[in-house]
Amino acid sequence: MGKAFDPSLIVDFIPTLIYYLGVTLQILAASVLLGMVIGIAAAILRLFRIPVLNQFVILYISFIRGTPILIQLFLVFYGLPAILLFINIDISRMDALYFVIITYALSNGAHFAEIFRGAIKAVDYGQTEAAYSVGMNNSQSFFRIVLPQAIRIAFPNIANSIIGSLKDTSLAFTIGVMDMMGRGETLIAATAHALEVYLSLAVIYYAVVLLFEKIFRLYENRINRHQTVDVSVTG
Amino acid sequence: MIYLKDIKKSFNQQPVLKGINLKIGKGEVVTILGPSGSGKTTLLRCLNFLEKPDEGIVQVGDVQVESKKATKREILSLRRQSAMVFQHYNLFAHKTVLENVMEGLIVTKKYKKAEAKRESELLLEKVGLGDKHNYFPSQLSGGQQQRVGIARALALNPEVILFDEPTSALDPELVGEVLSVIKAIAQEGITMVIVTHEMSFAKEVSDRVLFMDRGVIVEEGSPLEIFNAPKEERTRQFLNRISRDFSVSFLEERAN
């Protein structure tokens, strides 16, 4: 059991922990960007039903959805070096941070793929026909007309997914990454004030999530400006 | 100008077009009438390959495509000969009114932005929307949206403009503004093919009227011939049915 609860420690702990927020955000940024690339690619493979790859993507998405991210993290951390050793590449000394980024990128990619796939299908086919009717080819109509509208549709779900991912990064410490959570664990070991550390972490995560939500909402309003129907100008 | 030879099209083994042959001259305004399910919209959509015919030859302007062997490239150049005005407008939802008209000019005609903008502003003026440049489609009435759709089609300066029931989705009081814009451009000598249910409009605007039923062109002729002296029984029946609706709504209007 720890020592007696001392709330004043929270004020000391927050600045110490916030110093490591950068690592958390770094994991998040890298895995979201990589996840976008994986997600769009996987969505396209699914939508165009590319043989073999389509089935592979279905399996990948169902595996990611069906297993806890903590297990995925360990599978990548222990599994990837083992596989690569077969082809004589030794990554056992690679920084644990990269394993975390790979895991979260794969996880985000699977979730983004499903979100993008749904969003692209939700864009009215009449938009594509209109694009064809003005003489656009397939890729012009996809990238200029369909995708921008799909991103608008996908955005609220992507935003939720990113916030979920931010909180999931708190598992990175389990393979020895020194992010906010990792630093928190060492603080607990050093001070035995577990409750104060976890409260401090809760405050920081909560504040960051609120900030993210605010930013996402502003951005959403911006991309949805063409959706707002102003009755006074209709006539 | 427009030349169709033996166009056939089925949906799920259900024949919709059973061998259509048609020639339309430059500057001609042709309306296609017929009951629903007669294949008139499908025929129109075959002209720009939004439906790919199963068989037959489609020619618009100087681009000729053999349906069975059509390549992507051929389809693209065929589509660039025409423009389409849709029943449900299909304006690009994420673009402003001005951008909607500019889009085709920039992407397919390779206009510079300033040039495209100038051209588009003139066209919006012409359809009476000079004050709505920066509105999004969702902020406009149906009639206004359809007039943007017409401006978008005009901008491409196509060989032919295809109208797919341009007023069917509109509230009755907005039909007039759209029809008068179409009449105005018909007088400029632009080739047009119009699928419509507006009989008096068809009578007034067309050089030639086609009557379609069950996948074939049953009868064609001048508006005078088709409306006043139809030769075919099916045409007569259709016009009777329509004119009965006409007189009923006319009486209703008088009664109110």
PDB file of N, CA and C in Angstrom, chain B residues 111-150:
ATOM      1  N   TYR B 111      -8.871  25.586 -68.823  1.00  0.00           N
ATOM      2  CA  TYR B 111      -8.865  27.036 -68.729  1.00  0.00           C
ATOM      3  C   TYR B 111      -8.012  27.479 -67.554  1.00  0.00           C
ATOM      4  N   LYS B 112      -7.460  28.697 -67.650  1.00  0.00           N
ATOM      5  CA  LYS B 112      -6.832  29.295 -66.471  1.00  0.00           C
ATOM      6  C   LYS B 112      -7.950  29.735 -65.537  1.00  0.00           C
ATOM      7  N   LYS B 113      -7.616  29.810 -64.239  1.00  0.00           N
ATOM      8  CA  LYS B 113      -8.636  30.081 -63.249  1.00  0.00           C
ATOM      9  C   LYS B 113      -9.393  31.383 -63.507  1.00  0.00           C
ATOM     10  N   ALA B 114      -8.648  32.439 -63.798  1.00  0.00           N
ATOM     11  CA  ALA B 114      -9.273  33.751 -64.002  1.00  0.00           C
ATOM     12  C   ALA B 114     -10.213  33.717 -65.202  1.00  0.00           C
ATOM     13  N   GLU B 115      -9.762  33.058 -66.250  1.00  0.00           N
ATOM     14  CA  GLU B 115     -10.549  32.932 -67.469  1.00  0.00           C
ATOM     15  C   GLU B 115     -11.847  32.163 -67.189  1.00  0.00           C
ATOM     16  N   ALA B 116     -11.700  31.028 -66.485  1.00  0.00           N
ATOM     17  CA  ALA B 116     -12.848  30.193 -66.147  1.00  0.00           C
ATOM     18  C   ALA B 116     -13.838  30.986 -65.307  1.00  0.00           C
ATOM     19  N   LYS B 117     -13.285  31.806 -64.411  1.00  0.00           N
ATOM     20  CA  LYS B 117     -14.128  32.580 -63.516  1.00  0.00           C
ATOM     21  C   LYS B 117     -14.939  33.601 -64.321  1.00  0.00           C
ATOM     22  N   ARG B 118     -14.277  34.287 -65.245  1.00  0.00           N
ATOM     23  CA  ARG B 118     -14.947  35.301 -66.051  1.00  0.00           C
ATOM     24  C   ARG B 118     -16.083  34.651 -66.854  1.00  0.00           C
ATOM     25  N   GLU B 119     -15.743  33.561 -67.521  1.00  0.00           N
ATOM     26  CA  GLU B 119     -16.716  32.828 -68.341  1.00  0.00           C
ATOM     27  C   GLU B 119     -17.927  32.387 -67.492  1.00  0.00           C
ATOM     28  N   SER B 120     -17.623  31.828 -66.301  1.00  0.00           N
ATOM     29  CA  SER B 120     -18.683  31.307 -65.434  1.00  0.00           C
ATOM     30  C   SER B 120     -19.583  32.415 -64.914  1.00  0.00           C
ATOM     31  N   GLU B 121     -18.973  33.562 -64.610  1.00  0.00           N
ATOM     32  CA  GLU B 121     -19.774  34.689 -64.118  1.00  0.00           C
ATOM     33  C   GLU B 121     -20.778  35.137 -65.175  1.00  0.00           C
ATOM     34  N   LEU B 122     -20.332  35.175 -66.430  1.00  0.00           N
ATOM     35  CA  LEU B 122     -21.229  35.556 -67.521  1.00  0.00           C
ATOM     36  C   LEU B 122     -22.418  34.600 -67.609  1.00  0.00           C
ATOM     37  N   LEU B 123     -22.102  33.280 -67.499  1.00  0.00           N
ATOM     38  CA  LEU B 123     -23.163  32.277 -67.629  1.00  0.00           C
ATOM     39  C   LEU B 123     -24.146  32.348 -66.471  1.00  0.00           C
ATOM     40  N   LEU B 124     -23.632  32.598 -65.268  1.00  0.00           N
ATOM     41  CA  LEU B 124     -24.525  32.696 -64.115  1.00  0.00           C
ATOM     42  C   LEU B 124     -25.427  33.914 -64.253  1.00  0.00           C
ATOM     43  N   GLU B 125     -24.878  34.976 -64.809  1.00  0.00           N
ATOM     44  CA  GLU B 125     -25.671  36.163 -65.108  1.00  0.00           C
ATOM     45  C   GLU B 125     -26.826  35.781 -66.036  1.00  0.00           C
ATOM     46  N   LYS B 126     -26.483  35.010 -67.048  1.00  0.00           N
ATOM     47  CA  LYS B 126     -27.440  34.603 -68.070  1.00  0.00           C
ATOM     48  C   LYS B 126     -28.603  33.788 -67.504  1.00  0.00           C
ATOM     49  N   VAL B 127     -28.313  32.907 -66.525  1.00  0.00           N
ATOM     50  CA  VAL B 127     -29.398  32.103 -65.950  1.00  0.00           C
ATOM     51  C   VAL B 127     -30.025  32.796 -64.735  1.00  0.00           C
ATOM     52  N   GLY B 128     -29.664  34.070 -64.544  1.00  0.00           N
ATOM     53  CA  GLY B 128     -30.302  34.865 -63.510  1.00  0.00           C
ATOM     54  C   GLY B 128     -29.802  34.600 -62.097  1.00  0.00           C
ATOM     55  N   LEU B 129     -28.535  34.157 -61.979  1.00  0.00           N
ATOM     56  CA  LEU B 129     -28.004  33.879 -60.648  1.00  0.00           C
ATOM     57  C   LEU B 129     -26.715  34.662 -60.399  1.00  0.00           C
ATOM     58  N   GLY B 130     -26.654  35.845 -60.994  1.00  0.00           N
ATOM     59  CA  GLY B 130     -25.461  36.674 -60.863  1.00  0.00           C
ATOM     60  C   GLY B 130     -25.135  37.057 -59.421  1.00  0.00           C
ATOM     61  N   ASP B 131     -26.138  36.956 -58.545  1.00  0.00           N
ATOM     62  CA  ASP B 131     -25.907  37.372 -57.157  1.00  0.00           C
ATOM     63  C   ASP B 131     -25.689  36.195 -56.213  1.00  0.00           C
ATOM     64  N   LYS B 132     -25.513  34.988 -56.764  1.00  0.00           N
ATOM     65  CA  LYS B 132     -25.429  33.809 -55.884  1.00  0.00           C
ATOM     66  C   LYS B 132     -24.084  33.082 -55.969  1.00  0.00           C
ATOM     67  N   HIS B 133     -23.062  33.746 -56.501  1.00  0.00           N
ATOM     68  CA  HIS B 133     -21.770  33.076 -56.756  1.00  0.00           C
ATOM     69  C   HIS B 133     -21.243  32.237 -55.617  1.00  0.00           C
ATOM     70  N   ASN B 134     -21.311  32.789 -54.404  1.00  0.00           N
ATOM     71  CA  ASN B 134     -20.625  32.134 -53.292  1.00  0.00           C
ATOM     72  C   ASN B 134     -21.546  31.295 -52.426  1.00  0.00           C
ATOM     73  N   TYR B 135     -22.747  31.038 -52.919  1.00  0.00           N
ATOM     74  CA  TYR B 135     -23.651  30.162 -52.185  1.00  0.00           C
ATOM     75  C   TYR B 135     -23.280  28.716 -52.469  1.00  0.00           C
ATOM     76  N   PHE B 136     -23.580  27.850 -51.515  1.00  0.00           N
ATOM     77  CA  PHE B 136     -23.447  26.416 -51.762  1.00  0.00           C
ATOM     78  C   PHE B 136     -24.792  25.880 -52.243  1.00  0.00           C
ATOM     79  N   PRO B 137     -24.781  24.784 -53.031  1.00  0.00           N
ATOM     80  CA  PRO B 137     -26.033  24.262 -53.576  1.00  0.00           C
ATOM     81  C   PRO B 137     -27.128  24.084 -52.524  1.00  0.00           C
ATOM     82  N   SER B 138     -26.742  23.612 -51.322  1.00  0.00           N
ATOM     83  CA  SER B 138     -27.753  23.354 -50.295  1.00  0.00           C
ATOM     84  C   SER B 138     -28.454  24.619 -49.836  1.00  0.00           C
ATOM     85  N   GLN B 139     -27.904  25.783 -50.196  1.00  0.00           N
ATOM     86  CA  GLN B 139     -28.532  27.039 -49.766  1.00  0.00           C
ATOM     87  C   GLN B 139     -29.492  27.596 -50.812  1.00  0.00           C
ATOM     88  N   LEU B 140     -29.643  26.862 -51.923  1.00  0.00           N
ATOM     89  CA  LEU B 140     -30.482  27.357 -53.008  1.00  0.00           C
ATOM     90  C   LEU B 140     -31.776  26.559 -53.122  1.00  0.00           C
ATOM     91  N   SER B 141     -32.774  27.162 -53.745  1.00  0.00           N
ATOM     92  CA  SER B 141     -34.006  26.434 -54.045  1.00  0.00           C
ATOM     93  C   SER B 141     -33.738  25.472 -55.199  1.00  0.00           C
ATOM     94  N   GLY B 142     -34.655  24.532 -55.399  1.00  0.00           N
ATOM     95  CA  GLY B 142     -34.494  23.568 -56.492  1.00  0.00           C
ATOM     96  C   GLY B 142     -34.356  24.241 -57.854  1.00  0.00           C
ATOM     97  N   GLY B 143     -35.184  25.253 -58.079  1.00  0.00           N
ATOM     98  CA  GLY B 143     -35.143  25.949 -59.358  1.00  0.00           C
ATOM     99  C   GLY B 143     -33.804  26.625 -59.590  1.00  0.00           C
ATOM    100  N   GLN B 144     -33.278  27.237 -58.519  1.00  0.00           N
ATOM    101  CA  GLN B 144     -31.976  27.886 -58.624  1.00  0.00           C
ATOM    102  C   GLN B 144     -30.879  26.855 -58.876  1.00  0.00           C
ATOM    103  N   GLN B 145     -30.960  25.726 -58.148  1.00  0.00           N
ATOM    104  CA  GLN B 145     -29.955  24.673 -58.341  1.00  0.00           C
ATOM    105  C   GLN B 145     -29.966  24.186 -59.778  1.00  0.00           C
ATOM    106  N   GLN B 146     -31.176  23.998 -60.331  1.00  0.00           N
ATOM    107  CA  GLN B 146     -31.236  23.481 -61.690  1.00  0.00           C
ATOM    108  C   GLN B 146     -30.692  24.501 -62.676  1.00  0.00           C
ATOM    109  N   ARG B 147     -30.877  25.790 -62.393  1.00  0.00           N
ATOM    110  CA  ARG B 147     -30.323  26.805 -63.297  1.00  0.00           C
ATOM    111  C   ARG B 147     -28.796  26.802 -63.221  1.00  0.00           C
ATOM    112  N   VAL B 148     -28.243  26.507 -62.020  1.00  0.00           N
ATOM    113  CA  VAL B 148     -26.783  26.340 -61.923  1.00  0.00           C
ATOM    114  C   VAL B 148     -26.363  25.137 -62.766  1.00  0.00           C
ATOM    115  N   GLY B 149     -27.159  24.066 -62.690  1.00  0.00           N
ATOM    116  CA  GLY B 149     -26.863  22.870 -63.488  1.00  0.00           C
ATOM    117  C   GLY B 149     -26.834  23.188 -64.976  1.00  0.00           C
ATOM    118  N   ILE B 150     -27.732  24.052 -65.407  1.00  0.00           N
ATOM    119  CA  ILE B 150     -27.769  24.440 -66.824  1.00  0.00           C
ATOM    120  C   ILE B 150     -26.536  25.286 -67.171  1.00  0.00           C
TER     121      ILE B 150
END
